[in-house]
mmCIF file of C-alpha atoms in Angstrom:
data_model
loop_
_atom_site.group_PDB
_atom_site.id
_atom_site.type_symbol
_atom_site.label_atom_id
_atom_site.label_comp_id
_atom_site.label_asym_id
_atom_site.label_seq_id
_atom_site.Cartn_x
_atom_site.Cartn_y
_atom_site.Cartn_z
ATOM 1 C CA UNK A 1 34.854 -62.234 15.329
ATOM 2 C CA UNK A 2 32.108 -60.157 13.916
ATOM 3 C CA UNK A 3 34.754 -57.454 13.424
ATOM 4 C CA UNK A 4 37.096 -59.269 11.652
ATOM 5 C CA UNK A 5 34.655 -60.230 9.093
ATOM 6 C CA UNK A 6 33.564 -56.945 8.726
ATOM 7 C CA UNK A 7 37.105 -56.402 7.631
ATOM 8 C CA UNK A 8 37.419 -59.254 5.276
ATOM 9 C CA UNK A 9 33.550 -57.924 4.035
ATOM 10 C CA UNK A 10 35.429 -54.759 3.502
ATOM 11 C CA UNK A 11 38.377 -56.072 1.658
ATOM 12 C CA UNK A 12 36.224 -57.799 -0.442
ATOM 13 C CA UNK A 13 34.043 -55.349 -1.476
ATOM 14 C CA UNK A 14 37.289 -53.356 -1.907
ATOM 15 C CA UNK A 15 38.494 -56.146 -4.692
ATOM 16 C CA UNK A 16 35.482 -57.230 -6.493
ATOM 17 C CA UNK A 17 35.681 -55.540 -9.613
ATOM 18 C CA UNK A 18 39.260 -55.212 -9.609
ATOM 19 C CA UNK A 19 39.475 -59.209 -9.342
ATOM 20 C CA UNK A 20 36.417 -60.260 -11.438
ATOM 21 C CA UNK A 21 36.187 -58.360 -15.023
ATOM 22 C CA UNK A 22 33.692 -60.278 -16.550
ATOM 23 C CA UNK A 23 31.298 -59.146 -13.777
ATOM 24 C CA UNK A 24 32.365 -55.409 -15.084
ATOM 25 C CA UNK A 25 30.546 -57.147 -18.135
ATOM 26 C CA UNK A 26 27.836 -58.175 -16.885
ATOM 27 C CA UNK A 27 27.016 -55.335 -14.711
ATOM 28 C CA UNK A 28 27.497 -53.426 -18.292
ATOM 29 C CA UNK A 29 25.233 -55.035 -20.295
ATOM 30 C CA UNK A 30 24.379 -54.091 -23.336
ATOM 31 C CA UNK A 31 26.074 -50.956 -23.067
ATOM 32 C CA UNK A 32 29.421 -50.265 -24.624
ATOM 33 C CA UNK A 33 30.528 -47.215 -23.323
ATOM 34 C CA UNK A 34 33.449 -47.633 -20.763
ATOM 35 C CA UNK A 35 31.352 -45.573 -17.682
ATOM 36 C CA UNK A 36 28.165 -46.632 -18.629
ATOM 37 C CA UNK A 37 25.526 -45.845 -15.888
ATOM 38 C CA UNK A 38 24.877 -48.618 -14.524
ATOM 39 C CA UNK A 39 28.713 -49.517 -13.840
ATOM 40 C CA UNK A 40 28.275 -46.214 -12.047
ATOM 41 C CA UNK A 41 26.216 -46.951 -9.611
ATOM 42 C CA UNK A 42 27.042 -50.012 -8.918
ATOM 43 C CA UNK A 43 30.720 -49.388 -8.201
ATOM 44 C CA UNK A 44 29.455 -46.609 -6.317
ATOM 45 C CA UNK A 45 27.534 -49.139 -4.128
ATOM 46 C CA UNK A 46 30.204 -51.415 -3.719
ATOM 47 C CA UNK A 47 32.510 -48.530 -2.703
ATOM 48 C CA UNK A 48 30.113 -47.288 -0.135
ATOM 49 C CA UNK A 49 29.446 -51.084 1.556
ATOM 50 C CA UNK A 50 33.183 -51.670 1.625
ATOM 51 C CA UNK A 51 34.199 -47.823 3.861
ATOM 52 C CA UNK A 52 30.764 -48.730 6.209
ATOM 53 C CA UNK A 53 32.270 -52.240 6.867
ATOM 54 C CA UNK A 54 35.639 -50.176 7.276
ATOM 55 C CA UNK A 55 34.039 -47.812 9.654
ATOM 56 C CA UNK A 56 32.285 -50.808 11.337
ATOM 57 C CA UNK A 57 35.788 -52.241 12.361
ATOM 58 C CA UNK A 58 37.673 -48.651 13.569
ATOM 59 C CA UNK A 59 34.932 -48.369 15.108
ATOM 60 C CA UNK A 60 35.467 -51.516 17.413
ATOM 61 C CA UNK A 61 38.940 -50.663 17.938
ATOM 62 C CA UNK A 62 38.075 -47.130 18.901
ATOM 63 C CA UNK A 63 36.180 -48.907 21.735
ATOM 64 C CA UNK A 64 38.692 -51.196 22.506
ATOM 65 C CA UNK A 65 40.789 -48.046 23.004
ATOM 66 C CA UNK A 66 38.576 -46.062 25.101
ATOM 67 C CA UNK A 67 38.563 -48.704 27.388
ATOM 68 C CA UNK A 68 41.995 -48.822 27.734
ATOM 69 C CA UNK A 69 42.046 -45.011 28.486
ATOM 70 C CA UNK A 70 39.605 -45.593 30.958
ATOM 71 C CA UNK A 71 42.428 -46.957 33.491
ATOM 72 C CA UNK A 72 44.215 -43.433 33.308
ATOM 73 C CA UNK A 73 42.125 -42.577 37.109
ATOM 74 C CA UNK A 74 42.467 -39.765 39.712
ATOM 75 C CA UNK A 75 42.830 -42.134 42.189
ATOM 76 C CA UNK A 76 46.235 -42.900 44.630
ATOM 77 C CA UNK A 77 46.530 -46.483 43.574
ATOM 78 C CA UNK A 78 46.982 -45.714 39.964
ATOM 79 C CA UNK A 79 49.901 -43.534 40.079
ATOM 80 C CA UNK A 80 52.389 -45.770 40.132
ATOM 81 C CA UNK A 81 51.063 -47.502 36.861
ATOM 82 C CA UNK A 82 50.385 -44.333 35.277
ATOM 83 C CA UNK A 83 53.380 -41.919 36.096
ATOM 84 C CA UNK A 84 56.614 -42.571 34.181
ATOM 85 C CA UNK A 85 59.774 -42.202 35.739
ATOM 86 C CA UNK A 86 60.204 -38.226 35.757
ATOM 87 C CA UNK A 87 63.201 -35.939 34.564
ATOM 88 C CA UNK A 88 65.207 -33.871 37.056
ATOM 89 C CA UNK A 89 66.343 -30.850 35.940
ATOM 90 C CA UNK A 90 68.667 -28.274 37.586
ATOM 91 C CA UNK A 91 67.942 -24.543 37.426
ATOM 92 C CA UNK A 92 69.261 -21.347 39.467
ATOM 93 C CA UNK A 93 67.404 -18.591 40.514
ATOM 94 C CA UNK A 94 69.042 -15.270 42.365
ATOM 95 C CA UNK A 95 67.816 -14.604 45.730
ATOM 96 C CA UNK A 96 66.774 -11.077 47.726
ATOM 97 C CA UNK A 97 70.518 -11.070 48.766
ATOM 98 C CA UNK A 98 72.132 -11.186 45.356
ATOM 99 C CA UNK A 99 72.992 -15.048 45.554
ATOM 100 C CA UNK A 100 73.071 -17.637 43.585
ATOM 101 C CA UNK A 101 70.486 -20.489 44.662
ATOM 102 C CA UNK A 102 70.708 -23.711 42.439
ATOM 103 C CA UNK A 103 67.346 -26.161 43.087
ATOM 104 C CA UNK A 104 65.741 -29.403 41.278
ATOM 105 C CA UNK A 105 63.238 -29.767 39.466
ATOM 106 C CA UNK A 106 60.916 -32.842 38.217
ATOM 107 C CA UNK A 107 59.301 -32.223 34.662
ATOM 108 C CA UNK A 108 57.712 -35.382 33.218
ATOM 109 C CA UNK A 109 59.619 -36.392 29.984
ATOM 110 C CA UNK A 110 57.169 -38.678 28.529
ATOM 111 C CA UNK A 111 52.923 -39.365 28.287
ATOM 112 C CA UNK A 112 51.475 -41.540 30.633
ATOM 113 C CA UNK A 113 51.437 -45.491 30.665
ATOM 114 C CA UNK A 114 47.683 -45.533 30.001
ATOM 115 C CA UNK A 115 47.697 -42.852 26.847
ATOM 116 C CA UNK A 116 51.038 -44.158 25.056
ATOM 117 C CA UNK A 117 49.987 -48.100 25.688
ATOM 118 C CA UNK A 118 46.304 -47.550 24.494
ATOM 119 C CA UNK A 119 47.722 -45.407 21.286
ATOM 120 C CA UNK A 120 50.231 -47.624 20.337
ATOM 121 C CA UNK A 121 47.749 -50.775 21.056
ATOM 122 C CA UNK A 122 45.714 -49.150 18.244
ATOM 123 C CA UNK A 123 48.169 -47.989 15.590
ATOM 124 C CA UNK A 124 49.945 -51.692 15.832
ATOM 125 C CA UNK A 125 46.263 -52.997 15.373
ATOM 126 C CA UNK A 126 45.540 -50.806 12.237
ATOM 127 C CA UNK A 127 49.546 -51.531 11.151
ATOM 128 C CA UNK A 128 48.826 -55.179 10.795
ATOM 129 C CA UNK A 129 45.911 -54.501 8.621
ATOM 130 C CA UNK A 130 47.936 -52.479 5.940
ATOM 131 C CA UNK A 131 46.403 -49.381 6.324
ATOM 132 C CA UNK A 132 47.932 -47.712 2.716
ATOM 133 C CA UNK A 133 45.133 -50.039 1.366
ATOM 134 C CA UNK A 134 42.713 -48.099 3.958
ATOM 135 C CA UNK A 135 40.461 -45.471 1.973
ATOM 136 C CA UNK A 136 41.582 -41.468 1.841
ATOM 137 C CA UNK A 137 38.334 -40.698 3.800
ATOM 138 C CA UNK A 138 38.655 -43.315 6.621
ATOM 139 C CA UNK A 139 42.025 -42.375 8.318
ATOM 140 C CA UNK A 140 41.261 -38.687 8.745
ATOM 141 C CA UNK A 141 38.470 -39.135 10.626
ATOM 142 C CA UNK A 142 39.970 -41.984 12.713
ATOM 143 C CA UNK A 143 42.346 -39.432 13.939
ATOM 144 C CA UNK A 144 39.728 -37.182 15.045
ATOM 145 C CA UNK A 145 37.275 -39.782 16.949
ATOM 146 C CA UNK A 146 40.585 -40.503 19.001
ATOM 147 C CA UNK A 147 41.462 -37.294 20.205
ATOM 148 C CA UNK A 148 38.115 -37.028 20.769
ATOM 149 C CA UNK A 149 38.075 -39.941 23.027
ATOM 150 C CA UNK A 150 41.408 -38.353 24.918
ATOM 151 C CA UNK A 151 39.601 -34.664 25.815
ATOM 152 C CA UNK A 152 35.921 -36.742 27.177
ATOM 153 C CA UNK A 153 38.257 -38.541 29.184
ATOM 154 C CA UNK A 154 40.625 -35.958 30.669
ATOM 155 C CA UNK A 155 37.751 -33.010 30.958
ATOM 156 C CA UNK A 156 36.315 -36.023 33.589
ATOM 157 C CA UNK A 157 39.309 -36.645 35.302
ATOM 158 C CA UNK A 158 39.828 -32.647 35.441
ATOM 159 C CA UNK A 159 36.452 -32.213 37.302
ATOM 160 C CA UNK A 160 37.972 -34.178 40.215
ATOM 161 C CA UNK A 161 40.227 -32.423 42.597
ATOM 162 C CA UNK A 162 43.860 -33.341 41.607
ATOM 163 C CA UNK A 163 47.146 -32.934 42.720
ATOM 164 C CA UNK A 164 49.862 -30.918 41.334
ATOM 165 C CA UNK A 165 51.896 -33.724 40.012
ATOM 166 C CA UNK A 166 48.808 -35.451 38.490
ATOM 167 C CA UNK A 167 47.993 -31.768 36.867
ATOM 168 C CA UNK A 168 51.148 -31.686 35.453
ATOM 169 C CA UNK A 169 51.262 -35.276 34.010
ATOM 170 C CA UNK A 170 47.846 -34.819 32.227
ATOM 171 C CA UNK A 171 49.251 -31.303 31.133
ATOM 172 C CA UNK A 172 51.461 -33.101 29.191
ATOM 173 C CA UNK A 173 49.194 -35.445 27.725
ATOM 174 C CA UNK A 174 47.368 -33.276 26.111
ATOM 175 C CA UNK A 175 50.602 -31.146 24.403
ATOM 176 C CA UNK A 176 51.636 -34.455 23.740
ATOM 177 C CA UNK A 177 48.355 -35.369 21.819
ATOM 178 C CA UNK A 178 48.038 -31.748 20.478
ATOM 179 C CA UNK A 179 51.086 -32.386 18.871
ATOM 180 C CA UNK A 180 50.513 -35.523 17.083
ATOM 181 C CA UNK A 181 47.006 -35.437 16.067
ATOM 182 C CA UNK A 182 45.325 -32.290 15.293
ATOM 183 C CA UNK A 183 46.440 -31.518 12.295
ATOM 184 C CA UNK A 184 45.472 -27.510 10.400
ATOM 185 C CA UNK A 185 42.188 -28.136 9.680
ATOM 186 C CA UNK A 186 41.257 -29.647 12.688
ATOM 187 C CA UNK A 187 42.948 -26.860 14.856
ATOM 188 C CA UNK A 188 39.967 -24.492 15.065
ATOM 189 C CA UNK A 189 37.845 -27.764 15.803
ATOM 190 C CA UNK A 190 39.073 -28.284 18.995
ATOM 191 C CA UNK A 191 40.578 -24.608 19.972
ATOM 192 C CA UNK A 192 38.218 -24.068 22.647
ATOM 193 C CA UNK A 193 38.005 -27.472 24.429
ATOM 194 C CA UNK A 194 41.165 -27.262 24.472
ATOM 195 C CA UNK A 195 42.172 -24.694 26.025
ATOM 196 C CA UNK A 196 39.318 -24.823 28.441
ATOM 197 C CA UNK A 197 40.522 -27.940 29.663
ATOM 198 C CA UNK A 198 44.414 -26.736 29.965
ATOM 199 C CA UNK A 199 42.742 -23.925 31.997
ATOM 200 C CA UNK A 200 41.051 -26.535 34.299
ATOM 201 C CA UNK A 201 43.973 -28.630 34.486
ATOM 202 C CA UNK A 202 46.521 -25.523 35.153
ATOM 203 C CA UNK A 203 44.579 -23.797 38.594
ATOM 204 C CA UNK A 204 45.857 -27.082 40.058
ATOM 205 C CA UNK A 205 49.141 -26.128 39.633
ATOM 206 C CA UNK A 206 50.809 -22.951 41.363
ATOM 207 C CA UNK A 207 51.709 -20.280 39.144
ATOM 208 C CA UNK A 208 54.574 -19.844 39.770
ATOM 209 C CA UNK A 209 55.822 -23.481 39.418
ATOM 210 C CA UNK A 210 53.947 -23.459 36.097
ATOM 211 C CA UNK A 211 56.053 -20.401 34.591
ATOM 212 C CA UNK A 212 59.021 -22.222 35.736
ATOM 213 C CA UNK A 213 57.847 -25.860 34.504
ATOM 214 C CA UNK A 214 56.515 -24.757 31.238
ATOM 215 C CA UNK A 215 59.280 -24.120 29.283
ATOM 216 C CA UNK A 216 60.810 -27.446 30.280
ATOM 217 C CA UNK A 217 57.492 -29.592 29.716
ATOM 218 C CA UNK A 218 56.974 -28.024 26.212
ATOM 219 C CA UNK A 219 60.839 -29.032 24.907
ATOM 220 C CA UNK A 220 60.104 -32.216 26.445
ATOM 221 C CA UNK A 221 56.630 -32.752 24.956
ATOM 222 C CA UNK A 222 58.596 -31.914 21.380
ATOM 223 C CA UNK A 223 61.129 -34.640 21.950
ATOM 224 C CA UNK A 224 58.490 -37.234 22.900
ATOM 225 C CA UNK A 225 55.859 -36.357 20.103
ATOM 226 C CA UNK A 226 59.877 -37.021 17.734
ATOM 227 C CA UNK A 227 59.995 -40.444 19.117
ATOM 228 C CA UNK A 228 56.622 -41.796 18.784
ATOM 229 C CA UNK A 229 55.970 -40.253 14.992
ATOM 230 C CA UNK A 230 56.847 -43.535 13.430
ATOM 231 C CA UNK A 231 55.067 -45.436 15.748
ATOM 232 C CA UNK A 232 51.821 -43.768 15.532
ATOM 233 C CA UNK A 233 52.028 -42.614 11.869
ATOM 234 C CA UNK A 234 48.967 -44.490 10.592
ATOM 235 C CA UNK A 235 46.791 -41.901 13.279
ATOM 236 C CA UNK A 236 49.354 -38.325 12.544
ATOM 237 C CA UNK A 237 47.455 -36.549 9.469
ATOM 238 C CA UNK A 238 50.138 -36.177 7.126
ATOM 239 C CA UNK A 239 51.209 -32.224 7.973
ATOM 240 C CA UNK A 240 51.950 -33.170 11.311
ATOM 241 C CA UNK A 241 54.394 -35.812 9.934
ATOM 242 C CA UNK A 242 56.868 -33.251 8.331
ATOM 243 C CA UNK A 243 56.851 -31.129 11.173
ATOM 244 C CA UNK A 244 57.473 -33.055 13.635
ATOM 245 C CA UNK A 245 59.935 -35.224 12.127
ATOM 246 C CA UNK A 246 62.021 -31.616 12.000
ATOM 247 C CA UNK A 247 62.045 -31.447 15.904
ATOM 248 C CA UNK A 248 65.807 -32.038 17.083
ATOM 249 C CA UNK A 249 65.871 -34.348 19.679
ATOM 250 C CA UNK A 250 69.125 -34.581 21.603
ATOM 251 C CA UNK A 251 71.969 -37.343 21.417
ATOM 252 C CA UNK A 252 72.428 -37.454 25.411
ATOM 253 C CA UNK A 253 71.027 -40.564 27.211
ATOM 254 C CA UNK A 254 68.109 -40.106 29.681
ATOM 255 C CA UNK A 255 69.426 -40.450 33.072
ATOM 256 C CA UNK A 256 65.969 -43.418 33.351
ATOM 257 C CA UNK A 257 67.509 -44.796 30.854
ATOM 258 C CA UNK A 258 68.244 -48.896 31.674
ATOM 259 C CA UNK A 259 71.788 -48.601 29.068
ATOM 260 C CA UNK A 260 73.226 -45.631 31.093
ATOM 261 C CA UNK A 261 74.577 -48.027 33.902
ATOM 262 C CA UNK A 262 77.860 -47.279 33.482
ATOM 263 C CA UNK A 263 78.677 -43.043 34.002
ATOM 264 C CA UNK A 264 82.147 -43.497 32.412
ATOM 265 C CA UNK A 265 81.796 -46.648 29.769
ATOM 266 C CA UNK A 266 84.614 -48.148 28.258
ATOM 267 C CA UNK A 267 85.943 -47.312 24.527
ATOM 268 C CA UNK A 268 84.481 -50.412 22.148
ATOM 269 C CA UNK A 269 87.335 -51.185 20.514
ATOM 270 C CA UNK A 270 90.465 -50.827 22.447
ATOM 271 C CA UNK A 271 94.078 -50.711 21.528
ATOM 272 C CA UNK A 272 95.935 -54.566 22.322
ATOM 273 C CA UNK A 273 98.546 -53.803 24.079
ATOM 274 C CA UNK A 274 102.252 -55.336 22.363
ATOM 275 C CA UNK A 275 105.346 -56.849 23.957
ATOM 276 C CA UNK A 276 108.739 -55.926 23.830
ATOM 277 C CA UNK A 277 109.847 -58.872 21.752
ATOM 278 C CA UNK A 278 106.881 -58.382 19.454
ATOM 279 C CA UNK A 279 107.865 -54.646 18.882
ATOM 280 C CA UNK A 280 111.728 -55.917 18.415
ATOM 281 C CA UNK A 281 110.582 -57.966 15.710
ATOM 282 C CA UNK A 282 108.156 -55.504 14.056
ATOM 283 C CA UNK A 283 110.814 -52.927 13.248
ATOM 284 C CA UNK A 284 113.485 -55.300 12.543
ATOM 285 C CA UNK A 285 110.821 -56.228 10.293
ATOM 286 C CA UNK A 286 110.357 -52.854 8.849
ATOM 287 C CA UNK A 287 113.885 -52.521 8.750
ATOM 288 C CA UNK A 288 114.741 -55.489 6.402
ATOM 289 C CA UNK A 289 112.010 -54.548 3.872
ATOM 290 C CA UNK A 290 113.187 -50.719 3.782
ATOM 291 C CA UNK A 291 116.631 -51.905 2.685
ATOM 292 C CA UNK A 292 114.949 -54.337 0.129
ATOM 293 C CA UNK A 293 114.012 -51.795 -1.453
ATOM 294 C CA UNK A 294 116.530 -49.527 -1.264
ATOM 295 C CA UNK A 295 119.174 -52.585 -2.401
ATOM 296 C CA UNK A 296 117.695 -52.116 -6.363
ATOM 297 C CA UNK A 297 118.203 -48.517 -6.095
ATOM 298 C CA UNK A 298 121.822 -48.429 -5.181
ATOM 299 C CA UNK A 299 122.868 -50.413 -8.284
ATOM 300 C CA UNK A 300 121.126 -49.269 -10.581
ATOM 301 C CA UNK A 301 122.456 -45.974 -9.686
ATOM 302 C CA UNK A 302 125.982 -47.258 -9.312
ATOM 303 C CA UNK A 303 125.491 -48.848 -12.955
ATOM 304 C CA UNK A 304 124.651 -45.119 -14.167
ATOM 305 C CA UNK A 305 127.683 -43.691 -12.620
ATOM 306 C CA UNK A 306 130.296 -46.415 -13.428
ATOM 307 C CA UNK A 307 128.616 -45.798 -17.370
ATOM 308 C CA UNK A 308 129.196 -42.120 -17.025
ATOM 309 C CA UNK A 309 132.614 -43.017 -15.613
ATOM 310 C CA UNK A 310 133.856 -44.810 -18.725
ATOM 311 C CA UNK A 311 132.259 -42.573 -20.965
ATOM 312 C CA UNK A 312 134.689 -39.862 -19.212
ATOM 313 C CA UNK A 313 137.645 -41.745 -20.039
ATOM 314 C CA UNK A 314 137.298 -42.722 -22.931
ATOM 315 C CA UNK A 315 136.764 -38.730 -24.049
ATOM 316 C CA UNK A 316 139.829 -37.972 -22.439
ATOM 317 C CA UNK A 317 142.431 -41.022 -23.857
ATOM 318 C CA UNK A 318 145.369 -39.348 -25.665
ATOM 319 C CA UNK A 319 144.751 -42.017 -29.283
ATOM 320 C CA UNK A 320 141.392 -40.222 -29.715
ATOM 321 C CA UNK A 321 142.790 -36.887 -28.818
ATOM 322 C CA UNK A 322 145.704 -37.594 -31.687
ATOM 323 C CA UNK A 323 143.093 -39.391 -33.891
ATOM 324 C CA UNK A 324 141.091 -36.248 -33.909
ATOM 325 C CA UNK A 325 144.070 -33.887 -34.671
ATOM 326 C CA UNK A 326 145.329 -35.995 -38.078
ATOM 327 C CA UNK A 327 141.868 -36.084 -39.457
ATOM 328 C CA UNK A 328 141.316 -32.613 -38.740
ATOM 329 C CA UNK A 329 144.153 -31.409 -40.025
ATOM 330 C CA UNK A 330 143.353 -33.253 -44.034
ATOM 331 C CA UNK A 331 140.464 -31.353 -45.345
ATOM 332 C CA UNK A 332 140.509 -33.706 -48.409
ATOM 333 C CA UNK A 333 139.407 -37.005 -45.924
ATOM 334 C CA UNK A 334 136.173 -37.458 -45.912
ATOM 335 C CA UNK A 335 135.142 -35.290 -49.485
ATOM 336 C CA UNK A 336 134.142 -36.780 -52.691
ATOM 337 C CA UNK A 337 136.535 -34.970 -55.465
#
């Protein structure tokens, strides 16, 4: 409860001046100049109380979030709630002998329960507050404290002995994480944590699995850190946003998937199939219309000829042949003398 009304403290102090004018007045005075001193520092006050209440609240949610993490253990009873199903991927290598030798492989395509639920518990939380309304300097920094949270975490659990499929899971993690929230001027931050704790987390894995594995888990870490973007946008600093939102992710179903039940599924819309008497009918159908329209056609061009016809004739009768030879032959019809 306290938090909350350390947000609506914060929202408050957020809208007071914008919401009460004449108090711009009276914090004036006398004074008529537009940013008159003491407008100054007051608003600069009021701006300050309303990001500490801000800070107050991420703050509590930060917490909330660590101890969330904090279920992410080392320990054999929490693997099945923290492992997601894995990928299996095929690959061939070429033996002593020259042959071909095809074997599978498990890569994990996604973070762990733990990380992804505790992330996406927090970015819902600061959703549903509007956090556009949030101030430049508050969101930033937010980022920061949580991937802060994620390496004290995972440098504990990599001071325990681990297995390799535990390695490799929290391997991923942090790609994942590296991914989405350290943005460029953050990188040189947390360089060297970082990769001292991928160093940790790798001599539990043989080598030569990891120069086989890596190549898969990085494509996959890509194509999880594409799906999650818009989920966890209010903690990605903004030039993470364009560049991962340019990572390709790939059409094909994931064989965990719950919709890819069916290996061969059925078209959507399928073609109903027609009787006989139903395609009699349709093309004595198609006939009748076709010589509709070709009925208008015919006699109009049989009126054409039959006009041409007469026309012929009556060129060729022998009166107008004669009548044209008498005229023809009086050079006086026809003049004016």
């Amino acid at each position: 409860e306290n938090t909350e009304l350390a947000l609506l403290l914060a929202r408050l102090y957020q809208a007071l001046f914008p919401l009460t004018p004449n108090l711009v007045l009276c914090v004036r005075g006398g004074q008529k100049e537009k940013d008159s001193c003491s407008l100054t520092e007051v608003s600069a006050l009021v701006k300050k109380e309303a990001e500490d209440m801000f800070n107050v609240w991420i703050s509590s949610k930060l917490s909330q979030f660590s101890t969330s993490l904090s279920s992410l253990t080392s320990t054999a009873g929490s693997f099945l709630t923290s492992l997601p199903a894995w990928d299996k991927v095929t690959i061939s290598e070429t033996g002593d002998s020259g042959q071909e030798i095809n074997s599978i492989i498990s890569i994990p395509p996604s973070p762990s329960l733990p990380l992804i639920t505790s992330l996406l518990s927090l970015a819902s939380t600061i959703h549903r507050t509007h956090p556009s309304s949030f101030p430049q300097s508050l969101l930033s920094p937010s980022s920061i404290k949580v991937f802060q949270t994620i390496l004290s975490h995972y440098s504990s659990l990599s001071s325990q002995t681990l297995t390799q499929n535990f390695s490799l899971q929290l391997l991923f993690d942090l790609h994942f994480t590296q991914t989405l929230l350290v943005s460029r001027d953050t990188k040189d931050q947390f360089s060297t944590t970082l990769s001292t704790l991928i160093s940790s987390l790798e001599t539990n894995i043989d080598p030569f699995d990891l120069s086989v594995f890596s190549p898969h888990l990085h494509s996959r870490v890509k194509k999880a850190a594409a799906r999650c973007v818009s989920g966890l946008g209010c903690l990605v600093p903004a030039d993470r946003v364009a560049i991962i939102s340019s990572y390709k992710i790939s059409t094909t179903q994931d064989s965990h998937n719950i919709l890819c039940v069916e290996p061969q599924p059925c078209p959507r819309f399928q073609l109903l199939p027609l009787s006989t008497a139903s395609l009699s009918k349709v093309s004595a159908k198609a006939a009748l219309s076709s010589a509709h329209l070709q009925l208008p056609l015919l006699a109009g061009q049989a009126a054409v000829d039959a006009k041409k016809t007469a026309a012929g004739k009556t060129d060729k009768s022998p009166a107008h042949q004669t009548a044209v030879s008498f005229f023809g032959s009086m050079p006086w019809f026809g003049t004016n003398s």
